N, CA, C and O atoms as a MOPAC input file, in Angstrom:
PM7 MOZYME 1SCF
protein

 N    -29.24200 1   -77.18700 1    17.78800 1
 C    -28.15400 1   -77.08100 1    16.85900 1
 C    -26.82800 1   -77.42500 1    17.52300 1
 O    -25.94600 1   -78.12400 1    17.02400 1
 N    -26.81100 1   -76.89400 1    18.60300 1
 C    -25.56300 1   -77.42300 1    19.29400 1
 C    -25.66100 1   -79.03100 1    19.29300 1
 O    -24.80500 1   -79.76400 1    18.79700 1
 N    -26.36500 1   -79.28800 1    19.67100 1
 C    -26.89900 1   -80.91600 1    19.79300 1
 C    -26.20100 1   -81.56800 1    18.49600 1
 O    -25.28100 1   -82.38400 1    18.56300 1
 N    -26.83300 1   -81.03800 1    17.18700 1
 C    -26.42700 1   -81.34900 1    16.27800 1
 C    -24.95800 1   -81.70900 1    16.10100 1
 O    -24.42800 1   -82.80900 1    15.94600 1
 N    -24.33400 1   -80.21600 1    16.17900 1
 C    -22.88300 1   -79.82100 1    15.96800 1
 C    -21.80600 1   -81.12600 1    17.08400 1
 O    -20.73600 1   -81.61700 1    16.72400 1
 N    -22.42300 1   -81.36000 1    18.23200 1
 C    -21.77200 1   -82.20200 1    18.80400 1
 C    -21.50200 1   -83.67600 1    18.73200 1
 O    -20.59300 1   -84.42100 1    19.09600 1
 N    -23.28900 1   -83.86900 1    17.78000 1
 C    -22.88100 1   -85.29100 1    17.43400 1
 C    -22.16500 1   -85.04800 1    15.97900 1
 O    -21.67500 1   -86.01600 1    15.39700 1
 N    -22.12700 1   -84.05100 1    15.54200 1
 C    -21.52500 1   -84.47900 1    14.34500 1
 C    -19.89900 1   -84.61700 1    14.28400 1
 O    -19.16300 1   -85.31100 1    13.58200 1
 N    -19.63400 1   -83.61200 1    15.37300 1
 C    -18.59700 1   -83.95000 1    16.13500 1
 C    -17.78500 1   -85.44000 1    16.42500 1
 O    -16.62700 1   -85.72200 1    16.11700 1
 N    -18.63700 1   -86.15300 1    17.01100 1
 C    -19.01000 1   -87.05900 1    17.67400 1
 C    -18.32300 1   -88.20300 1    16.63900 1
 O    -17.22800 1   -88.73300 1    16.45100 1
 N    -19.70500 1   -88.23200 1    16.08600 1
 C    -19.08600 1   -88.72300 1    14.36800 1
 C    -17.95600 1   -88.64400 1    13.57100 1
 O    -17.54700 1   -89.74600 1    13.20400 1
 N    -17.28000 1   -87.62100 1    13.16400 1
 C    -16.09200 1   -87.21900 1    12.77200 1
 C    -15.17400 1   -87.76400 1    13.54800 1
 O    -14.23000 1   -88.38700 1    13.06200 1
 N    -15.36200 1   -87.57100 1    15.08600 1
 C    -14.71900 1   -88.30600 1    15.80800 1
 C    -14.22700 1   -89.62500 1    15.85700 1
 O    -13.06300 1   -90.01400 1    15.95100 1
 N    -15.38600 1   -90.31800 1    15.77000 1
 C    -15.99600 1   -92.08400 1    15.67200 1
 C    -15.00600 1   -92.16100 1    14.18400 1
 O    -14.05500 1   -92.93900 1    14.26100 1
 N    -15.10800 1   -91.71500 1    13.39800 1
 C    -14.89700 1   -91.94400 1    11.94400 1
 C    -13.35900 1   -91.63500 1    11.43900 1
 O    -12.82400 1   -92.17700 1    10.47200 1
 N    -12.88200 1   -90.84700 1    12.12900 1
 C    -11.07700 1   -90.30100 1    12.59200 1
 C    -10.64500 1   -91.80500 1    13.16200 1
 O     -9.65000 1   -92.36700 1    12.70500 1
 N    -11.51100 1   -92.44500 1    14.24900 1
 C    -10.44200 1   -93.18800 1    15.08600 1
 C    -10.78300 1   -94.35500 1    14.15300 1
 O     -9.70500 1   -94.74800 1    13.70900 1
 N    -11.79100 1   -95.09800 1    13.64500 1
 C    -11.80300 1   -96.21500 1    12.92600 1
 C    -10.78700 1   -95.49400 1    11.81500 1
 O     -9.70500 1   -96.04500 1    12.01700 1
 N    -10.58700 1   -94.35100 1    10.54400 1
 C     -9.64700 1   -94.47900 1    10.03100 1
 C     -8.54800 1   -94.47600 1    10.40400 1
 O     -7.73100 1   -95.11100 1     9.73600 1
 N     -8.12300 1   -93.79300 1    11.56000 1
 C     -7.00000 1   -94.20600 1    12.12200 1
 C     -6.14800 1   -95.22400 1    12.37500 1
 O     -4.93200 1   -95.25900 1    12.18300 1
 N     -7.33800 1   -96.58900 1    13.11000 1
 C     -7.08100 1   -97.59800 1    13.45700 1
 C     -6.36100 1   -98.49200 1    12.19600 1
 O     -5.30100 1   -99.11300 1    12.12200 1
 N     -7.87300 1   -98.15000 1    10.90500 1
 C     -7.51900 1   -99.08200 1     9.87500 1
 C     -6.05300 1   -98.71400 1     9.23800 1
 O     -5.38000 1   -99.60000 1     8.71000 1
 N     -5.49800 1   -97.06900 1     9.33200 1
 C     -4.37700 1   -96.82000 1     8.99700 1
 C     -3.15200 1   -97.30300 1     9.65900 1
 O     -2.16000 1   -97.54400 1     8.96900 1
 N     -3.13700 1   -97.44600 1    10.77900 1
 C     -2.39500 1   -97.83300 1    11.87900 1
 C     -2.37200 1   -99.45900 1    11.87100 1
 O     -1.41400 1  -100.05700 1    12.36200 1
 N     -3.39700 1  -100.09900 1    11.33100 1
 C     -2.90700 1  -101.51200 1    10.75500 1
 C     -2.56000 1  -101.55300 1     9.71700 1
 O     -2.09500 1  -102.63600 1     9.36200 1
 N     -2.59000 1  -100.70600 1     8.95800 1
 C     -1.87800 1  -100.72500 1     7.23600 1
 C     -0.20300 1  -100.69400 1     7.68200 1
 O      0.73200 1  -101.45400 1     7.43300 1
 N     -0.30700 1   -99.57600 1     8.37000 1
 C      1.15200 1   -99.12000 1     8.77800 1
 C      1.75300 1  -100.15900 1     9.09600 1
 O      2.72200 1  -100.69500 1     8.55900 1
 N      1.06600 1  -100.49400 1    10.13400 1
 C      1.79600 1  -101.64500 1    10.73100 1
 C      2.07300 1  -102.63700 1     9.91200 1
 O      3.27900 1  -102.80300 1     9.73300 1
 N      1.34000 1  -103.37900 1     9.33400 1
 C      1.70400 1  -104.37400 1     8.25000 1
 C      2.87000 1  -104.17400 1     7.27500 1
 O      3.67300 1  -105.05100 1     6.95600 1
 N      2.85400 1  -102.74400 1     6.78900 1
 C      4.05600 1  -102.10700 1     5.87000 1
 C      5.25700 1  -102.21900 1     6.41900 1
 O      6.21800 1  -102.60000 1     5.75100 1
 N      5.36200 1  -101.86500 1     7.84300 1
 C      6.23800 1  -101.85600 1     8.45400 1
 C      6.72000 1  -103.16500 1     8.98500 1
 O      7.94100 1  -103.25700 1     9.11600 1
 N      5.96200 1  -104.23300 1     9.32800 1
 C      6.36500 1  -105.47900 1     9.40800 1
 C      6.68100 1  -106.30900 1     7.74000 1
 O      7.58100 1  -107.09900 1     7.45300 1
 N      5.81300 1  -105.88400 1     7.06300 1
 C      6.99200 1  -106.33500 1     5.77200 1
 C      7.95200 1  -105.85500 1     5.39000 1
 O      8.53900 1  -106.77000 1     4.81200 1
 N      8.60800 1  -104.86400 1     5.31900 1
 C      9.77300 1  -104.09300 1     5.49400 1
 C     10.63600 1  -104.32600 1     6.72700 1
 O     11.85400 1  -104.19000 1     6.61400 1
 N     10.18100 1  -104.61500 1     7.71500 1
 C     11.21200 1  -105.41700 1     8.95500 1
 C     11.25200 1  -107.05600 1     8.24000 1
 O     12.37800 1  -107.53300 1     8.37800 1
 N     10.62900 1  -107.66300 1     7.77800 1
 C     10.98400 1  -108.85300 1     7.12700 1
 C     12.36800 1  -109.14400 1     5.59300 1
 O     13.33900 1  -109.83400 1     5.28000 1
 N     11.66800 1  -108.26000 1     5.21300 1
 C     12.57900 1  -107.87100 1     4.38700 1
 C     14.06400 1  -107.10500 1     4.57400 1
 O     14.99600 1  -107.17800 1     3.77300 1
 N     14.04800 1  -106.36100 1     5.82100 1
 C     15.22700 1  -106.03100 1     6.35900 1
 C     16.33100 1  -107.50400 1     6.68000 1
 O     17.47100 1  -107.84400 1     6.36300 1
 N     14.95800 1  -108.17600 1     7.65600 1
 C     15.80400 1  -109.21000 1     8.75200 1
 C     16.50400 1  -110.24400 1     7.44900 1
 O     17.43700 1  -110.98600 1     7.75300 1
 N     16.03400 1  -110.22300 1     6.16500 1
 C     16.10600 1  -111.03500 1     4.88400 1
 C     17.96900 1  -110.61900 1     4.38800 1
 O     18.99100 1  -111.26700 1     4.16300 1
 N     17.60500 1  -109.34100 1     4.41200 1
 C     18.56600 1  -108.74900 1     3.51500 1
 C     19.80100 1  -108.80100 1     4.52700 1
 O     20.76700 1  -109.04000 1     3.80200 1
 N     20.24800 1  -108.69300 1     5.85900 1
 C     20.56300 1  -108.95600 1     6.85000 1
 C     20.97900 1  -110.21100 1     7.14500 1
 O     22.15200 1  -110.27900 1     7.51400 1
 N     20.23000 1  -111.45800 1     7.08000 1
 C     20.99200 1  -112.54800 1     7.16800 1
 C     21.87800 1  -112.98400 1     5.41200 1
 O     22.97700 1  -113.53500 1     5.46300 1
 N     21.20000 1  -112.63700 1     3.94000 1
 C     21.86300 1  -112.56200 1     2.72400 1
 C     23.46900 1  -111.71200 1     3.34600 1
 O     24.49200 1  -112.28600 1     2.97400 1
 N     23.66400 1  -110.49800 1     4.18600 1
 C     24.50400 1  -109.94600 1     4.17700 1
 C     25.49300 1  -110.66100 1     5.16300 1
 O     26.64300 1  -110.54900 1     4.73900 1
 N     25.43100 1  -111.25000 1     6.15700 1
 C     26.02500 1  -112.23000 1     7.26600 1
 C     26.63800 1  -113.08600 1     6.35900 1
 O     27.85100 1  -113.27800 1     6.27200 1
 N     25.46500 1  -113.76600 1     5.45800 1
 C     26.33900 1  -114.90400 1     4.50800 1
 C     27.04600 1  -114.54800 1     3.62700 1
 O     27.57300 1  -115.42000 1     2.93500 1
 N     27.23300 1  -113.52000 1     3.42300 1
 C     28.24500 1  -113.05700 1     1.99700 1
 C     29.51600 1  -112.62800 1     2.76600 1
 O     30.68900 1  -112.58100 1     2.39500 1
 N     28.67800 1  -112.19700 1     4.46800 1
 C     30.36100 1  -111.41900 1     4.93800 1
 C     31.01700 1  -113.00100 1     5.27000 1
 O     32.18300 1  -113.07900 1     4.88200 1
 N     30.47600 1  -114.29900 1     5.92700 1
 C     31.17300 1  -115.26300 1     6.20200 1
 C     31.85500 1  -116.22400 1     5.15000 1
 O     32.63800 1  -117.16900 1     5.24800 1
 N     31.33900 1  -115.70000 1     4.29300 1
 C     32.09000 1  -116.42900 1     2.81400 1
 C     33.09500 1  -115.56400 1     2.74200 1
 O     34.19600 1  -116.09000 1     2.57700 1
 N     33.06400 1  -114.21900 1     2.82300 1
 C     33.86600 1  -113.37800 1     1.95300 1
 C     35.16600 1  -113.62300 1     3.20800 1
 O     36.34400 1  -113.61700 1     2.85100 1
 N     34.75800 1  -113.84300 1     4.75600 1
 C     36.08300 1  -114.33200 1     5.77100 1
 C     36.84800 1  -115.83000 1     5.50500 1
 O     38.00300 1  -115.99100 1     5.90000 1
 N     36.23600 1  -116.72700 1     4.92300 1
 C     36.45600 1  -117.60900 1     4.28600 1
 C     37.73400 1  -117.88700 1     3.37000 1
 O     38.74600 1  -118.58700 1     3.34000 1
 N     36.92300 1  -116.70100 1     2.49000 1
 C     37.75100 1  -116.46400 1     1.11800 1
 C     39.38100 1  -115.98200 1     1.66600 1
 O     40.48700 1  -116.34000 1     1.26100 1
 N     39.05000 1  -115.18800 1     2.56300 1
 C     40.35000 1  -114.13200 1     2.68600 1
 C     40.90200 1  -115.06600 1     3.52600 1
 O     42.09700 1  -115.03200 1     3.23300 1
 N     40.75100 1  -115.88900 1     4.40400 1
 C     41.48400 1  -116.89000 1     5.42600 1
 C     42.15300 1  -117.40500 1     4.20100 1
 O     43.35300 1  -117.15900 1     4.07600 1
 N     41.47800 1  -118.15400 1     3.19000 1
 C     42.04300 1  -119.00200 1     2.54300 1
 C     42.68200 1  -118.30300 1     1.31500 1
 O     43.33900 1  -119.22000 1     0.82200 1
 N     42.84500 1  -117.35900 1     0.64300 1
 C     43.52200 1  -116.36000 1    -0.09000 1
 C     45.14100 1  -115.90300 1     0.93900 1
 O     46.25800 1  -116.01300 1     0.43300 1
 N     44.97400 1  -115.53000 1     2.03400 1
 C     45.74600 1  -115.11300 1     3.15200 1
 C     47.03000 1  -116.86800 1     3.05700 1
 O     48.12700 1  -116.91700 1     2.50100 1
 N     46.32200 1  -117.99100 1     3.79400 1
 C     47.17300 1  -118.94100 1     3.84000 1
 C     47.67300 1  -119.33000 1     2.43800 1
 O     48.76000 1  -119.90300 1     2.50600 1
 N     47.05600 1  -119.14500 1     0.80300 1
 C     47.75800 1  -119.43500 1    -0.08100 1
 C     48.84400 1  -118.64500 1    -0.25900 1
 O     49.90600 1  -119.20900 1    -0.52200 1
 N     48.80700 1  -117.09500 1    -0.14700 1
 C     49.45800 1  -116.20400 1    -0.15700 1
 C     50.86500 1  -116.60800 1     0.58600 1
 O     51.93800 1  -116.84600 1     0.03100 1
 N     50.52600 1  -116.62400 1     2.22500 1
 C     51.73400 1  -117.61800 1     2.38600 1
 C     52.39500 1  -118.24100 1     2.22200 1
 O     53.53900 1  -117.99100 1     2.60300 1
 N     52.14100 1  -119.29800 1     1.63700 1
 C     52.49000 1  -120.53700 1     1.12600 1
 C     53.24300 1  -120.06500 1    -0.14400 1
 O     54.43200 1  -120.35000 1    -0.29200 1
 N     52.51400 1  -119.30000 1    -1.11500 1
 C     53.51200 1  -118.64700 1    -2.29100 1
 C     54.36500 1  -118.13600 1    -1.75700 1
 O     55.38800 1  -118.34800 1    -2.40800 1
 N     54.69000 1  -117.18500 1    -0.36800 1
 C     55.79300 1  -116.14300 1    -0.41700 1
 C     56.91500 1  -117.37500 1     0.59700 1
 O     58.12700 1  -117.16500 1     0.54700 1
 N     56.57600 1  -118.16200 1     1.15200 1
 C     57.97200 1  -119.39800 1     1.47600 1
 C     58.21700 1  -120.08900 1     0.21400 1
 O     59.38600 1  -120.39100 1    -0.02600 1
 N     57.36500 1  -120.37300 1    -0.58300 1
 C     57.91300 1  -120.98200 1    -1.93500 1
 C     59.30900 1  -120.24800 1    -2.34900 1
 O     60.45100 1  -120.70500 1    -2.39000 1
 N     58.80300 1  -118.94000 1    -2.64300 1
 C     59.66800 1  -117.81100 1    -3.29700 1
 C     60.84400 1  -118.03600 1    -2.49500 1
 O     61.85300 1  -118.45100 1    -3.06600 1
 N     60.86400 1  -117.76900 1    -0.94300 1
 C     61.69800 1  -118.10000 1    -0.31300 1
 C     62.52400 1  -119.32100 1    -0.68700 1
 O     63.64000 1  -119.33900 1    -1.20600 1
 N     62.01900 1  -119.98400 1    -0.44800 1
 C     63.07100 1  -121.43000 1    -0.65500 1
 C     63.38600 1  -121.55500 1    -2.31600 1
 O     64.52900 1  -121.74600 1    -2.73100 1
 N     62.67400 1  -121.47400 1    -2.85600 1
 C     63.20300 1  -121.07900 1    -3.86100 1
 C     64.39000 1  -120.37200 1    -4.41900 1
 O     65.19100 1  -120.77400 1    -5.26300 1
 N     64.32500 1  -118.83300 1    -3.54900 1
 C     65.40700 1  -117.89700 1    -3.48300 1
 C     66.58600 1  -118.84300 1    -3.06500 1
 O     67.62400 1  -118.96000 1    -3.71600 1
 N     66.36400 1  -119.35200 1    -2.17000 1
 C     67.68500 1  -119.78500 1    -0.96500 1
 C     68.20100 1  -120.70100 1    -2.19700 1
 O     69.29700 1  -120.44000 1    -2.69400 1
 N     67.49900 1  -121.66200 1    -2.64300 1
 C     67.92100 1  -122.70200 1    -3.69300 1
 C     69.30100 1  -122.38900 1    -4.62300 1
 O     70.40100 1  -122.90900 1    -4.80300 1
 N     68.30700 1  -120.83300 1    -5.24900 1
 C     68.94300 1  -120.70800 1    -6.54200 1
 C     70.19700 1  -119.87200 1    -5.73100 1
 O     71.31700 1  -120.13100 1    -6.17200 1
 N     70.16600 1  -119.36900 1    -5.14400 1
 C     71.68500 1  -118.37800 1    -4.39400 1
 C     72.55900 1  -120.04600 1    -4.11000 1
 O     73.53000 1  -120.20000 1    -4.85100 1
 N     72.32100 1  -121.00300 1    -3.30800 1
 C     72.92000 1  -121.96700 1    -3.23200 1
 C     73.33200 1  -122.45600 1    -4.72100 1
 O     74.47500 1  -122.30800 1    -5.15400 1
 N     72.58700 1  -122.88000 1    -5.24500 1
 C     73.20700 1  -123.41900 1    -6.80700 1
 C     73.75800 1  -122.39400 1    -7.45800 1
 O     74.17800 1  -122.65800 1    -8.58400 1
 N     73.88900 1  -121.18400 1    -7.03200 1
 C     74.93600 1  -120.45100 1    -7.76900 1
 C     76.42700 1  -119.89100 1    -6.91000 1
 O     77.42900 1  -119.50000 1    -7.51000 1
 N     76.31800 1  -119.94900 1    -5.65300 1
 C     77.15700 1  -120.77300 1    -5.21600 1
 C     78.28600 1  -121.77100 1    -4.93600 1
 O     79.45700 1  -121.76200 1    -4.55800 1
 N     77.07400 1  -122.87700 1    -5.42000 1
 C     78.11400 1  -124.31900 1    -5.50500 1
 C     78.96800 1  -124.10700 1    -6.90800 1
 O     80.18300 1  -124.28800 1    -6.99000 1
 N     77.80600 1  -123.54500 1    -8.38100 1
 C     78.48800 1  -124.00700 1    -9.39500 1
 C     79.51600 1  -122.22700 1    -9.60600 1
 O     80.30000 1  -122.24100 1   -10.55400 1
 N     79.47300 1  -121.09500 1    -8.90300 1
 C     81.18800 1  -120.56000 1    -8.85400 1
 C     81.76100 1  -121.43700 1    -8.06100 1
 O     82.75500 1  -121.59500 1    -8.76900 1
 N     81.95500 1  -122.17400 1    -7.12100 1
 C     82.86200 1  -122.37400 1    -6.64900 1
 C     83.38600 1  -123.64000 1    -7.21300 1
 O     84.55700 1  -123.94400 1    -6.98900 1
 N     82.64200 1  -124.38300 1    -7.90600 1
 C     83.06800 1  -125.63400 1    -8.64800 1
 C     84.00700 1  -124.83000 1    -9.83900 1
 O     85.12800 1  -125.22100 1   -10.16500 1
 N     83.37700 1  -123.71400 1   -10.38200 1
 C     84.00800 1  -123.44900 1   -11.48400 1
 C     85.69900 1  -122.59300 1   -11.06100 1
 O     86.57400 1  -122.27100 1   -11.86400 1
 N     85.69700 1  -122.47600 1   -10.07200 1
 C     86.69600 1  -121.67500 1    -9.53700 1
 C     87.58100 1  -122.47700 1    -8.86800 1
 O     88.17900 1  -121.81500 1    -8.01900 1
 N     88.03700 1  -124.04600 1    -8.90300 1
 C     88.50500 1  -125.08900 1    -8.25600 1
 C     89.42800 1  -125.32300 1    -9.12000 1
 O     90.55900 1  -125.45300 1    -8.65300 1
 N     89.30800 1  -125.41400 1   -10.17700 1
 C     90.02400 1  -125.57300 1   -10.95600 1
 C     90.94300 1  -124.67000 1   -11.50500 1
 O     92.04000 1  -125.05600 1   -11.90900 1
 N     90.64200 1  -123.68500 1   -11.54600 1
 C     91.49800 1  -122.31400 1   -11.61800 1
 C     92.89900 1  -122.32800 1   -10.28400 1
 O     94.12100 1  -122.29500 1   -10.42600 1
 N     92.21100 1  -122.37700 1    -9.29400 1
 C     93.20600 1  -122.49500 1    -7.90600 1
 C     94.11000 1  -124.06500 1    -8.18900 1
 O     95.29300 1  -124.26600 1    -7.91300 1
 N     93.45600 1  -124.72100 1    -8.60900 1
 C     94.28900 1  -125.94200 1    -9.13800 1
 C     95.20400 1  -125.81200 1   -10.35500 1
 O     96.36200 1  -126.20600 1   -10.21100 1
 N     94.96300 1  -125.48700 1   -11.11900 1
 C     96.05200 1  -124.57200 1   -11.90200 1
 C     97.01400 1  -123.96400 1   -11.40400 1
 O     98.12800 1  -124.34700 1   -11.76100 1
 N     96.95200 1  -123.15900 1   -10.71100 1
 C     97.19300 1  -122.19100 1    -9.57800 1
 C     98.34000 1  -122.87000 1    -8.65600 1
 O     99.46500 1  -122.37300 1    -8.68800 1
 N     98.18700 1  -123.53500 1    -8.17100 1
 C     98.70300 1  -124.29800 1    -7.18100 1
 C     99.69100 1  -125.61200 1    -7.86500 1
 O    100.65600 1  -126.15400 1    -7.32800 1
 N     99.23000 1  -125.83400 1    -8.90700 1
 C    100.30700 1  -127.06700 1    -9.89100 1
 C    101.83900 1  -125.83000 1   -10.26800 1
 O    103.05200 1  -125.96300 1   -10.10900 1
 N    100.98400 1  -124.70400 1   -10.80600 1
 C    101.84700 1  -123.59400 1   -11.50200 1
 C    102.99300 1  -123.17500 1   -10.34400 1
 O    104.09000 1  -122.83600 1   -10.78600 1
 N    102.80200 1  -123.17900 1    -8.89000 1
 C    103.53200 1  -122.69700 1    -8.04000 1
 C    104.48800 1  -123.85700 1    -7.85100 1
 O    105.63000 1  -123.51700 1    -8.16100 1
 N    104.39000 1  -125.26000 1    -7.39700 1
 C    105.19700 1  -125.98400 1    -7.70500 1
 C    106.24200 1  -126.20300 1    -8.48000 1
 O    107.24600 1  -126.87100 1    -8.23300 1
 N    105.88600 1  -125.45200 1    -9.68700 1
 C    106.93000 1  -125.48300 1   -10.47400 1
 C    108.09000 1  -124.21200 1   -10.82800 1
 O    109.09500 1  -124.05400 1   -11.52000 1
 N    107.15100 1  -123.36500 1    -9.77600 1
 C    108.02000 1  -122.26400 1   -10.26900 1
 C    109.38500 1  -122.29000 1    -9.56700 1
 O    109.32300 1  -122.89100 1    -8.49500 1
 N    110.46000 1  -121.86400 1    -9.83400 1
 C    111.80600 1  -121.76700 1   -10.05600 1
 C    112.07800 1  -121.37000 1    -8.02700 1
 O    111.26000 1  -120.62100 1    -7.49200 1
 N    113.00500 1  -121.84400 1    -7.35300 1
 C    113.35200 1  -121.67600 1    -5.45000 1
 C    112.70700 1  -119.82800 1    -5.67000 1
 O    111.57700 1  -119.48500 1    -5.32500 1
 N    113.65900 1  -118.96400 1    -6.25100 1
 C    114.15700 1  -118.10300 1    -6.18000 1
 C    112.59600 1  -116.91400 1    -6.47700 1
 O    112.55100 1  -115.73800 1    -6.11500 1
 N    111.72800 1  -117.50400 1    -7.04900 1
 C    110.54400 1  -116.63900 1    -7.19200 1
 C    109.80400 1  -116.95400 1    -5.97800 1
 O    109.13000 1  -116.01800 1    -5.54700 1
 N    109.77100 1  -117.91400 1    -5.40000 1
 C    109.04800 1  -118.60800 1    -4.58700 1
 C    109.13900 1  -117.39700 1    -3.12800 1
 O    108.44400 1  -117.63700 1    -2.14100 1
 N    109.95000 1  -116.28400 1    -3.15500 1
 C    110.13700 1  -115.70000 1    -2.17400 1
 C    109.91200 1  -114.20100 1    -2.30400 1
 O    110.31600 1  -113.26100 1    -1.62000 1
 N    109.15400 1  -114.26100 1    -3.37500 1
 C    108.90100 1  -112.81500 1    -3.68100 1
 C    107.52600 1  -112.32400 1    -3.53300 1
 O    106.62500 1  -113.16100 1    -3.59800 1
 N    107.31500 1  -111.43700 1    -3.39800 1
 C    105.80800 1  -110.68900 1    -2.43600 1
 C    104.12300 1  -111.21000 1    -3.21900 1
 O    102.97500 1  -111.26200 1    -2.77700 1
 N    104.78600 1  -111.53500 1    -4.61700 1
 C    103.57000 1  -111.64300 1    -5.44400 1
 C    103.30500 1  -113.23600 1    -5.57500 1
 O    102.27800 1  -113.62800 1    -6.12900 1
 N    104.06000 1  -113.95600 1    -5.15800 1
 C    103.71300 1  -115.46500 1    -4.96500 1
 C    103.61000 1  -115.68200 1    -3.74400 1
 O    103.77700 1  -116.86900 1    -3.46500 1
 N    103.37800 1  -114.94400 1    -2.79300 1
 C    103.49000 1  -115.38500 1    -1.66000 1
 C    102.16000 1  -115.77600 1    -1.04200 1
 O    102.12200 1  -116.23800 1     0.09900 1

């Protein structure tokens, strides 16, 4: 009976390590399709991050490019407003300056024409 008990042992034994084995190649296989599918999802994610550096390089330099627009732009319109007070204000001082000519010796020496 011992005899028995040991091969049956034995057996159980024998029959543990072949299921084992066959489990341990299941595993393995699961686990190498799931590392495939990782290494998959992994390079999909590389290419979305090098597009998405792409994007922002080139979002970044338009961005630029709009905020010197604005700039020169700005500078433009402060200049053309500028030129046209001071065009409009030329003529006033020319007025100004015809009007003093004519005014009379005797005002010509007083604090408010001076």
């Amino acid at each position: 009976m011992m005899v028995q008990n040991k091969k049956d042992k034995q057996f159980k034994d024998d029959k543990n390590i072949k299921v084992n084995k066959k489990n341990n190649k299941e595993t393995y296989q699961e686990l190498k399709e799931e590392n495939e599918k990782l290494n998959k999802k992994i390079k999909e994610l590389e290419e979305i991050l090098a597009n998405s550096q792409i994007q922002y390089v080139s979002l970044k330099n338009e961005f630029d490019a709009y905020q010197k627009r604005i700039k020169d732009n700005e500078e433009k319109f402060k200049q053309a407003i500028f030129e046209k007070t001071i065009l409009e204000i030329i003529p006033i001082l020319e007025l100004f300056m015809e009007s003093y000519k004519h005014l009379p010796e005797e005002f010509k020496k007083h604090k408010w024409t001076a």
